[in-house]
């Protein structure tokens, strides 16, 4: 076992014993870092003399997570919940979602947001940060400790962020008064995989399945204890819609490895990246009046929406959340007059457009894939 693991468990045990009256929130994504973090925390909890009465394991479901990872995580969370109950561990498992108005396609298809870029990365705050912040506030930020799987070795950007916020196992970020604890701060990738495979609870986490997913995504085969062959390099998972990166290498490699179910999502994502910069599909002005490419036109938004219906039908998944389509139509109605003033459309009846689109979705509604 790695020399880093036992000190991390002891350090985390001391942290738990120091703050038994706090609400501990462990962020979980299903990836190797959050899995190692959870295992280190539970190993420390088992040894702690003073234990918190409230521990939460949270997964932030953006609605556009990589479908393979999303199915794996939700299945694993069910098993973790059951295992915690059997072991009488006070662990609640919660899946967080952004409200309808902040969901990805409510923004893109409803408001006409161009898909995210490095200079306009609107998605992270709306889909991840805000739901977690709201969840923390339900406990009271002053009474909350958030456990994250951040590591110095993860990337230069992560290292700079950690240095900026205290450069220690305890962090403070933004305006929140919540404490942030980083149990695997000094772990290398090898240390992480050692923790994933060697530590016990939760036994319902299948380390081999995580290994297989990363191998498929990175094209590398993890070698757990070889000092010369780093295990499972930098395979990273995120939203299947992500257009911040030029090419989604992990999804491409997963398709090449046999996950053919991802191919339609990847093709739609690549198409979104192409049309994002097509000025013919955008307003000639931004909402603030600046004469630069603005939101997608309603015609372009309808084009994307119909593409989504086709994707739902092709993959047998339900991508738009309950109430999201109604919210999209409501946002369109606000923009009809603006488009008329811009000379992009004659006065049309939104009701007839809505009925036509709704009928197309009704005809193509899939049978949802269950986790």
XYZ file of C-alpha atoms in Angstrom:
371
model
C 0.000 0.000 0.000
C 1.157 3.549 -0.780
C 3.025 5.434 1.968
C 0.517 8.297 1.564
C -2.628 6.371 2.474
C -2.214 5.626 6.188
C -1.121 9.218 7.045
C -4.119 10.504 5.067
C -6.447 8.258 7.079
C -4.891 9.354 10.370
C -5.050 13.027 9.380
C -8.702 12.653 8.366
C -9.490 10.811 11.611
C -8.097 13.790 13.542
C -10.149 16.195 11.412
C -13.356 14.230 12.065
C -12.664 14.121 15.799
C -11.957 17.859 15.855
C -15.286 18.723 14.209
C -17.844 16.051 15.206
C -20.604 18.663 15.436
C -20.219 19.799 11.827
C -22.178 18.543 8.833
C -19.710 16.719 6.611
C -20.470 16.776 2.870
C -18.425 14.506 0.588
C -18.484 15.380 -3.115
C -18.638 12.291 -5.331
C -18.403 12.092 -9.107
C -17.657 8.391 -9.546
C -14.134 9.133 -10.725
C -10.915 7.809 -9.224
C -10.167 10.889 -7.073
C -13.600 11.142 -5.460
C -13.633 7.363 -4.949
C -10.246 7.452 -3.197
C -11.467 10.395 -1.111
C -14.599 8.552 -0.010
C -12.614 5.437 0.906
C -10.059 7.413 2.922
C -12.859 9.246 4.744
C -14.774 6.071 5.633
C -11.578 4.336 6.799
C -10.909 7.341 9.055
C -14.509 7.434 10.273
C -14.269 3.802 11.355
C -11.257 4.649 13.548
C -12.585 7.939 14.930
C -13.550 8.066 18.614
C -15.887 11.020 18.068
C -18.083 10.710 14.982
C -20.345 13.265 13.287
C -24.051 12.545 13.338
C -24.578 13.883 9.821
C -22.573 12.886 6.748
C -23.777 13.494 3.191
C -22.495 12.014 -0.044
C -23.528 14.233 -2.945
C -23.478 13.781 -6.699
C -24.190 16.789 -8.896
C -26.269 15.614 -11.862
C -25.976 18.297 -14.533
C -28.441 16.511 -16.805
C -25.745 16.244 -19.470
C -23.212 13.968 -17.773
C -21.406 11.355 -19.846
C -24.204 8.731 -20.027
C -21.910 5.770 -19.310
C -20.503 7.465 -16.194
C -23.931 8.702 -15.112
C -25.430 5.201 -15.191
C -22.432 3.799 -13.307
C -22.581 6.519 -10.632
C -26.314 6.268 -9.994
C -26.161 2.485 -9.756
C -23.181 2.762 -7.389
C -24.914 5.358 -5.212
C -27.865 3.012 -4.694
C -25.468 0.314 -3.539
C -23.543 2.699 -1.272
C -26.780 3.840 0.356
C -27.739 0.234 1.042
C -24.270 -0.635 2.364
C -24.256 2.388 4.706
C -27.661 1.433 6.093
C -26.528 -2.154 6.723
C -23.372 -0.912 8.481
C -25.368 1.700 10.438
C -23.214 4.548 9.082
C -25.081 7.899 9.243
C -24.521 8.565 5.549
C -27.195 10.180 3.397
C -26.840 9.974 -0.376
C -28.211 12.932 -2.326
C -28.306 13.721 -6.048
C -28.319 17.452 -6.751
C -29.851 19.076 -9.834
C -29.939 22.586 -11.188
C -33.412 24.167 -11.405
C -35.095 23.990 -14.803
C -34.205 27.569 -15.717
C -30.480 26.862 -15.229
C -30.249 23.548 -17.064
C -27.972 23.302 -20.068
C -30.548 23.185 -22.842
C -32.835 25.689 -21.114
C -29.935 28.097 -21.562
C -28.902 27.037 -25.077
C -32.300 26.305 -26.656
C -34.358 28.635 -24.450
C -32.202 31.731 -24.026
C -30.030 31.100 -27.068
C -26.729 30.909 -25.181
C -23.896 29.772 -27.439
C -22.400 26.579 -26.036
C -19.554 27.224 -23.561
C -16.080 28.391 -24.517
C -13.020 29.180 -22.423
C -14.008 32.862 -22.485
C -17.730 32.246 -21.804
C -17.844 29.229 -19.515
C -21.298 29.840 -18.085
C -22.083 26.177 -17.417
C -19.974 25.364 -14.342
C -21.608 27.880 -12.031
C -25.149 27.165 -13.207
C -24.940 23.361 -13.276
C -22.491 22.527 -10.489
C -21.540 25.362 -8.148
C -25.003 26.804 -7.524
C -26.727 23.479 -6.676
C -23.930 22.586 -4.235
C -24.000 26.058 -2.674
C -27.755 25.816 -2.189
C -27.358 22.389 -0.599
C -24.683 23.700 1.789
C -26.895 26.596 2.824
C -29.627 24.170 3.826
C -27.309 23.077 6.654
C -25.828 26.494 7.327
C -22.434 27.224 5.800
C -20.845 27.907 9.198
C -21.732 24.358 10.275
C -20.531 22.625 7.115
C -17.306 20.953 6.007
C -17.037 19.970 2.339
C -14.694 17.090 1.506
C -13.201 17.256 -1.997
C -10.851 15.009 -3.952
C -8.632 17.826 -5.220
C -4.912 17.095 -5.584
C -1.862 19.260 -6.209
C -0.661 16.708 -8.761
C -3.911 16.880 -10.735
C -2.918 19.806 -12.978
C -1.046 23.102 -12.872
C -4.345 24.972 -12.821
C -5.542 22.937 -9.820
C -2.213 23.462 -8.067
C -2.486 27.240 -8.496
C -6.069 27.194 -7.199
C -5.022 25.247 -4.100
C -2.125 27.626 -3.465
C -4.437 30.603 -3.817
C -6.866 29.237 -1.236
C -4.467 28.302 1.532
C -2.155 25.644 0.052
C -3.117 23.219 2.813
C -5.502 20.373 3.600
C -7.943 23.000 4.866
C -9.161 25.501 2.281
C -11.413 28.528 2.071
C -12.960 29.419 -1.270
C -15.030 32.350 -2.467
C -17.375 34.096 -0.076
C -18.516 30.901 1.653
C -17.847 30.408 5.336
C -17.819 26.625 4.932
C -14.567 24.812 5.504
C -13.133 22.674 2.702
C -11.048 19.613 3.533
C -8.769 17.866 1.002
C -7.787 14.423 2.336
C -5.817 13.312 -0.750
C -4.134 16.652 -1.442
C -0.629 15.151 -1.834
C -1.617 11.909 -3.577
C -0.074 11.001 -6.902
C -2.128 9.097 -9.471
C -0.502 5.880 -8.230
C -1.511 6.727 -4.658
C -5.085 7.319 -5.800
C -5.348 3.955 -7.536
C -3.783 2.246 -4.541
C -6.507 3.721 -2.319
C -9.242 2.739 -4.782
C -8.083 -0.889 -4.873
C -6.672 -1.448 -1.387
C -9.118 0.260 0.965
C -12.316 -1.536 1.915
C -15.497 0.480 2.333
C -17.570 1.018 0.358
C -17.209 -2.533 -0.899
C -20.086 -1.799 -3.278
C -17.700 0.287 -5.390
C -16.256 -1.916 -8.113
C -12.631 -0.814 -8.524
C -12.217 -2.941 -11.631
C -15.162 -1.222 -13.294
C -13.630 2.196 -12.583
C -10.335 0.911 -13.987
C -12.068 -0.293 -17.150
C -13.859 3.017 -17.658
C -10.627 4.973 -17.327
C -8.784 2.589 -19.606
C -11.478 3.071 -22.239
C -11.387 6.859 -21.848
C -7.633 7.361 -21.805
C -6.427 4.520 -23.978
C -4.075 3.543 -21.154
C -4.051 0.461 -18.974
C -3.606 1.098 -15.238
C -0.595 -0.681 -13.753
C -1.174 -0.298 -10.046
C 2.222 -0.881 -8.550
C 4.649 -0.302 -11.370
C 6.885 2.690 -10.550
C 7.710 3.168 -14.223
C 4.192 2.983 -15.661
C 1.836 5.587 -14.186
C -1.662 4.153 -13.787
C -4.515 5.549 -15.776
C -3.116 8.859 -16.880
C -5.304 11.887 -17.267
C -8.585 10.422 -18.434
C -11.233 12.929 -17.381
C -14.996 12.800 -17.592
C -17.502 15.569 -17.746
C -20.554 16.664 -19.656
C -21.153 15.070 -23.035
C -22.137 18.524 -24.333
C -18.815 20.156 -23.386
C -17.528 22.407 -26.147
C -14.902 24.155 -24.004
C -12.415 21.562 -25.244
C -11.803 21.446 -28.961
C -12.229 17.680 -29.105
C -13.742 15.306 -26.556
C -10.896 12.819 -26.455
C -12.278 10.714 -23.598
C -15.659 10.160 -25.294
C -13.945 9.451 -28.619
C -11.733 6.817 -27.024
C -14.680 5.290 -25.177
C -16.524 4.931 -28.491
C -13.404 3.355 -30.016
C -13.234 0.986 -27.027
C -16.736 -0.295 -27.714
C -19.135 2.141 -26.045
C -21.116 2.618 -29.250
C -24.038 4.050 -27.246
C -21.996 7.267 -26.903
C -21.589 7.792 -30.664
C -24.883 9.729 -31.203
C -24.093 11.989 -28.225
C -20.591 12.641 -29.543
C -21.887 13.450 -33.030
C -24.464 15.877 -31.627
C -21.811 17.512 -29.427
C -19.500 17.949 -32.437
C -22.354 19.487 -34.438
C -23.085 21.931 -31.597
C -19.433 22.992 -31.603
C -19.660 23.679 -35.337
C -22.891 25.701 -35.337
C -21.889 27.740 -32.272
C -19.756 30.075 -34.375
C -22.079 30.260 -37.382
C -23.114 33.915 -37.441
C -26.086 33.091 -39.672
C -27.565 31.222 -36.726
C -26.979 34.093 -34.275
C -28.511 37.497 -33.680
C -26.393 40.315 -35.167
C -26.357 42.041 -31.762
C -26.010 40.918 -28.182
C -28.750 41.441 -25.647
C -26.926 44.527 -24.355
C -27.034 46.117 -27.811
C -23.377 45.592 -28.714
C -23.026 44.818 -32.409
C -21.359 41.452 -32.114
C -22.811 37.946 -32.605
C -25.478 37.485 -29.969
C -27.758 34.620 -28.944
C -28.840 31.861 -31.268
C -31.824 32.928 -33.340
C -35.111 31.227 -32.518
C -34.851 29.375 -35.833
C -31.458 28.008 -34.769
C -32.799 27.152 -31.315
C -35.636 25.209 -32.945
C -33.078 23.427 -35.127
C -31.136 22.381 -32.007
C -34.335 21.360 -30.233
C -35.456 19.126 -33.083
C -31.963 17.621 -33.093
C -32.418 16.863 -29.395
C -35.717 15.097 -30.091
C -33.935 12.961 -32.667
C -31.150 12.210 -30.188
C -33.685 11.171 -27.550
C -35.365 8.856 -30.041
C -32.058 7.409 -31.278
C -30.603 6.740 -27.819
C -33.764 5.899 -25.898
C -32.964 8.539 -23.291
C -34.894 11.520 -21.981
C -32.596 14.551 -22.120
C -34.986 17.408 -21.368
C -36.197 17.471 -17.756
C -39.826 17.760 -16.758
C -40.965 21.328 -17.346
C -37.904 22.218 -19.416
C -39.703 22.311 -22.765
C -42.423 24.603 -21.365
C -39.721 26.884 -19.981
C -38.026 26.965 -23.392
C -41.278 28.008 -25.095
C -41.797 30.737 -22.495
C -38.318 32.130 -23.208
C -38.969 32.059 -26.950
C -42.137 34.097 -26.504
C -40.084 36.831 -24.818
C -37.796 36.995 -27.853
C -40.344 37.024 -30.711
C -40.784 40.805 -30.608
C -37.016 41.359 -30.429
C -36.477 39.213 -33.508
C -39.243 41.092 -35.311
C -37.503 44.397 -34.499
C -34.184 42.963 -35.730
C -35.863 41.967 -38.996
C -35.210 38.281 -38.391
C -38.855 37.231 -38.636
C -42.283 38.437 -39.493
C -44.917 38.321 -36.801
C -45.775 34.694 -36.265
C -48.044 32.885 -33.884
C -45.981 31.277 -31.102
C -48.885 28.957 -30.310
C -48.780 27.300 -33.722
C -44.993 26.850 -33.506
C -45.318 25.372 -30.024
C -48.008 22.911 -31.090
C -46.003 21.810 -34.120
C -42.863 21.193 -32.049
C -44.699 19.476 -29.220
C -46.328 17.096 -31.668
C -42.914 16.170 -33.051
C -41.589 15.367 -29.587
C -44.702 13.371 -28.690
C -44.207 11.228 -31.769
C -40.549 10.613 -30.896
C -40.671 10.214 -27.111
C -38.307 7.429 -26.058
C -38.684 4.793 -23.419
C -36.273 6.167 -20.791
C -33.168 4.098 -20.028
C -33.072 3.262 -16.316
C -29.925 3.140 -14.231
